[in-house]
Short mmCIF file of C-alpha atoms in Angstrom, two decimals:
data_model
loop_
_atom_site.label_atom_id
_atom_site.label_comp_id
_atom_site.label_asym_id
_atom_site.label_seq_id
_atom_site.Cartn_x
_atom_site.Cartn_y
_atom_site.Cartn_z
CA UNK A 13 -18.69 -0.03 -7.94
CA UNK A 14 -15.34 -1.87 -7.22
CA UNK A 15 -13.72 -0.95 -10.51
CA UNK A 16 -14.29 2.92 -9.34
CA UNK A 17 -13.10 2.48 -5.85
CA UNK A 18 -10.11 0.82 -7.08
CA UNK A 19 -9.31 3.27 -9.53
CA UNK A 20 -9.53 6.01 -6.87
CA UNK A 21 -6.50 4.22 -5.04
CA UNK A 22 -4.54 4.86 -8.24
CA UNK A 23 -4.87 8.59 -7.29
CA UNK A 24 -5.02 8.13 -3.14
CA UNK A 25 -1.79 5.76 -3.04
CA UNK A 26 0.59 8.74 -4.46
CA UNK A 27 -0.93 11.27 -1.98
CA UNK A 28 -0.41 8.70 0.70
CA UNK A 29 3.35 8.67 -0.32
CA UNK A 30 3.96 12.01 0.06
CA UNK A 31 1.66 12.50 3.01
CA UNK A 32 3.49 12.57 6.72
CA UNK A 33 3.32 9.36 8.29
CA UNK A 34 4.88 10.34 11.58
CA UNK A 35 6.54 13.54 13.33
CA UNK A 36 9.76 12.69 15.06
CA UNK A 37 12.17 14.70 17.09
CA UNK A 38 15.23 13.95 19.24
CA UNK A 39 13.97 15.95 22.27
CA UNK A 40 10.65 17.58 23.12
CA UNK A 41 12.02 21.11 23.17
CA UNK A 42 12.81 20.97 19.43
CA UNK A 43 10.52 20.80 16.60
CA UNK A 44 9.44 17.56 15.13
CA UNK A 45 10.44 16.49 11.38
CA UNK A 46 7.73 15.14 9.23
CA UNK A 47 8.51 11.59 7.80
CA UNK A 48 6.49 9.98 4.68
CA UNK A 49 7.24 7.30 2.71
CA UNK A 50 9.38 9.39 0.09
CA UNK A 51 11.42 10.87 2.69
CA UNK A 52 12.07 7.81 4.55
CA UNK A 53 13.25 6.12 1.09
CA UNK A 54 15.31 8.94 0.60
CA UNK A 55 16.83 8.43 3.78
CA UNK A 56 17.24 4.81 3.24
CA UNK A 57 19.14 4.99 0.06
CA UNK A 58 21.73 6.99 1.67
CA UNK A 59 22.30 4.46 4.43
CA UNK A 60 21.16 0.94 3.35
CA UNK A 61 20.44 0.18 -0.21
CA UNK A 62 18.88 -3.34 0.20
CA UNK A 63 16.52 -2.07 2.70
CA UNK A 64 15.69 0.66 0.26
CA UNK A 65 15.04 -1.56 -2.30
CA UNK A 66 12.72 -3.77 -0.35
CA UNK A 67 10.65 -0.75 1.04
CA UNK A 68 10.19 0.38 -2.40
CA UNK A 69 8.87 -2.49 -3.54
CA UNK A 70 6.87 -3.08 -0.60
CA UNK A 71 5.42 0.44 -0.21
CA UNK A 72 5.59 1.53 -4.06
CA UNK A 73 5.43 -1.09 -6.60
CA UNK A 74 3.47 -4.02 -4.79
CA UNK A 75 0.03 -2.04 -3.98
CA UNK A 76 0.49 0.02 -7.22
CA UNK A 77 0.90 -3.10 -9.32
CA UNK A 78 -1.89 -4.57 -7.46
CA UNK A 79 -4.31 -1.56 -8.09
CA UNK A 80 -3.26 -1.44 -11.87
CA UNK A 81 -3.65 -5.25 -12.43
CA UNK A 82 -7.29 -5.18 -10.35
CA UNK A 83 -8.43 -1.99 -12.65
CA UNK A 84 -7.15 -4.52 -15.78
CA UNK A 85 -9.36 -7.25 -14.58
CA UNK A 86 -12.43 -5.22 -13.58
CA UNK A 87 -12.14 -3.49 -17.52
CA UNK A 88 -11.52 -7.18 -18.80
CA UNK A 89 -7.87 -6.67 -20.02
CA UNK A 90 -6.23 -9.11 -17.68
CA UNK A 91 -7.55 -12.76 -16.94
CA UNK A 92 -9.03 -13.61 -13.65
CA UNK A 93 -6.49 -16.21 -13.18
CA UNK A 94 -4.04 -13.55 -12.05
CA UNK A 95 -6.20 -12.74 -8.83
CA UNK A 96 -4.16 -15.06 -6.73
CA UNK A 97 -0.98 -13.27 -7.49
CA UNK A 98 -2.28 -9.99 -7.48
CA UNK A 99 -3.51 -10.88 -3.73
CA UNK A 100 -0.05 -11.95 -2.79
CA UNK A 101 1.17 -8.30 -3.70
CA UNK A 102 -1.61 -6.66 -1.73
CA UNK A 103 -0.42 -8.84 1.57
CA UNK A 104 3.25 -7.73 0.85
CA UNK A 105 1.96 -4.28 0.62
CA UNK A 106 0.36 -4.57 4.49
CA UNK A 107 3.82 -5.81 5.55
CA UNK A 108 5.36 -2.01 5.04
CA UNK A 109 2.48 -0.44 7.27
CA UNK A 110 3.50 -3.40 9.80
CA UNK A 111 7.14 -2.01 9.48
CA UNK A 112 6.30 1.56 10.17
CA UNK A 113 3.92 0.33 13.34
CA UNK A 114 6.92 -1.55 14.47
CA UNK A 115 9.39 1.29 14.08
CA UNK A 116 6.64 3.73 15.86
CA UNK A 117 6.43 1.13 18.71
CA UNK A 118 10.39 0.71 19.28
CA UNK A 119 10.92 4.39 19.16
CA UNK A 120 8.49 5.06 21.95
CA UNK A 121 9.33 2.40 23.77
CA UNK A 122 13.10 3.29 23.92
CA UNK A 123 12.11 6.93 25.20
CA UNK A 124 15.10 8.70 23.79
CA UNK A 125 13.01 10.97 21.17
CA UNK A 126 9.46 11.85 20.58
CA UNK A 127 7.33 10.64 18.12
CA UNK A 128 3.85 11.23 16.66
CA UNK A 129 1.71 9.60 14.17
CA UNK A 130 0.40 11.88 11.32
CA UNK A 131 -2.63 11.54 9.08
CA UNK A 132 -0.63 9.76 6.25
CA UNK A 133 0.01 6.79 8.22
CA UNK A 134 -3.68 6.37 8.60
CA UNK A 135 -4.60 7.23 4.83
CA UNK A 136 -1.66 4.77 4.03
CA UNK A 137 -2.95 2.23 5.91
CA UNK A 138 -6.67 2.91 4.83
CA UNK A 139 -5.45 2.35 1.11
CA UNK A 140 -3.77 -0.83 1.61
CA UNK A 141 -6.61 -2.39 3.54
CA UNK A 142 -9.22 -1.01 0.87
CA UNK A 143 -6.89 -2.68 -1.85
CA UNK A 144 -6.87 -5.97 0.19
CA UNK A 145 -10.69 -5.65 0.27
CA UNK A 146 -11.19 -4.85 -3.10
CA UNK A 147 -9.14 -7.73 -4.13
CA UNK A 148 -10.83 -10.04 -1.93
CA UNK A 149 -14.29 -8.82 -3.19
CA UNK A 150 -13.15 -8.92 -6.91
CA UNK A 151 -11.91 -12.53 -6.28
CA UNK A 152 -15.71 -13.49 -4.70
CA UNK A 153 -17.06 -12.06 -7.90
CA UNK A 154 -15.15 -14.15 -10.24
CA UNK A 155 -15.76 -17.28 -8.49
CA UNK A 156 -19.60 -16.36 -8.52
CA UNK A 157 -19.39 -15.62 -12.27
CA UNK A 158 -18.17 -19.21 -13.07
CA UNK A 159 -15.60 -21.67 -12.80
CA UNK A 160 -13.94 -20.38 -15.93
CA UNK A 161 -10.77 -18.69 -14.88
CA UNK A 162 -9.56 -17.95 -18.13
CA UNK A 163 -12.57 -15.42 -18.79
CA UNK A 164 -11.45 -11.76 -18.80
CA UNK A 165 -14.82 -10.16 -18.24
CA UNK A 166 -16.00 -9.94 -14.56
CA UNK A 167 -19.95 -9.04 -13.87
CA UNK A 168 -20.69 -5.53 -12.96
CA UNK A 169 -20.37 -4.89 -9.22
#
């Protein structure tokens, strides 16, 4: 069951990257612009390349590499001893959700513009949290299966 939940994340992550995280505008009279992970990254590449690289790693590569790694473990193509490294990737991915929440809080606190959260923020957060849970349950299942961390196979969940 875990391996199929994990495989759905391979589809849901790209959807979450293009989904609107928030709607922002300078004044209440004007329309709000939708901001997604991808549009945010496009803006960052123009202004701050280093920050764009960090956010690209946290928002795109870390969660997707972790999901692919867990899929490889679930199908017996990668050793279970890589689980701790994959768990670290999942925690790094959660840092991106924290940054988005921080930006929303700061913007609302300043009161210059208007910002609304959108469904993509919840989808992206749910994907990250699901990935962390799947990783934790996979690690728990690996420990239950035995102490041989070099083994590739996991019991069916």
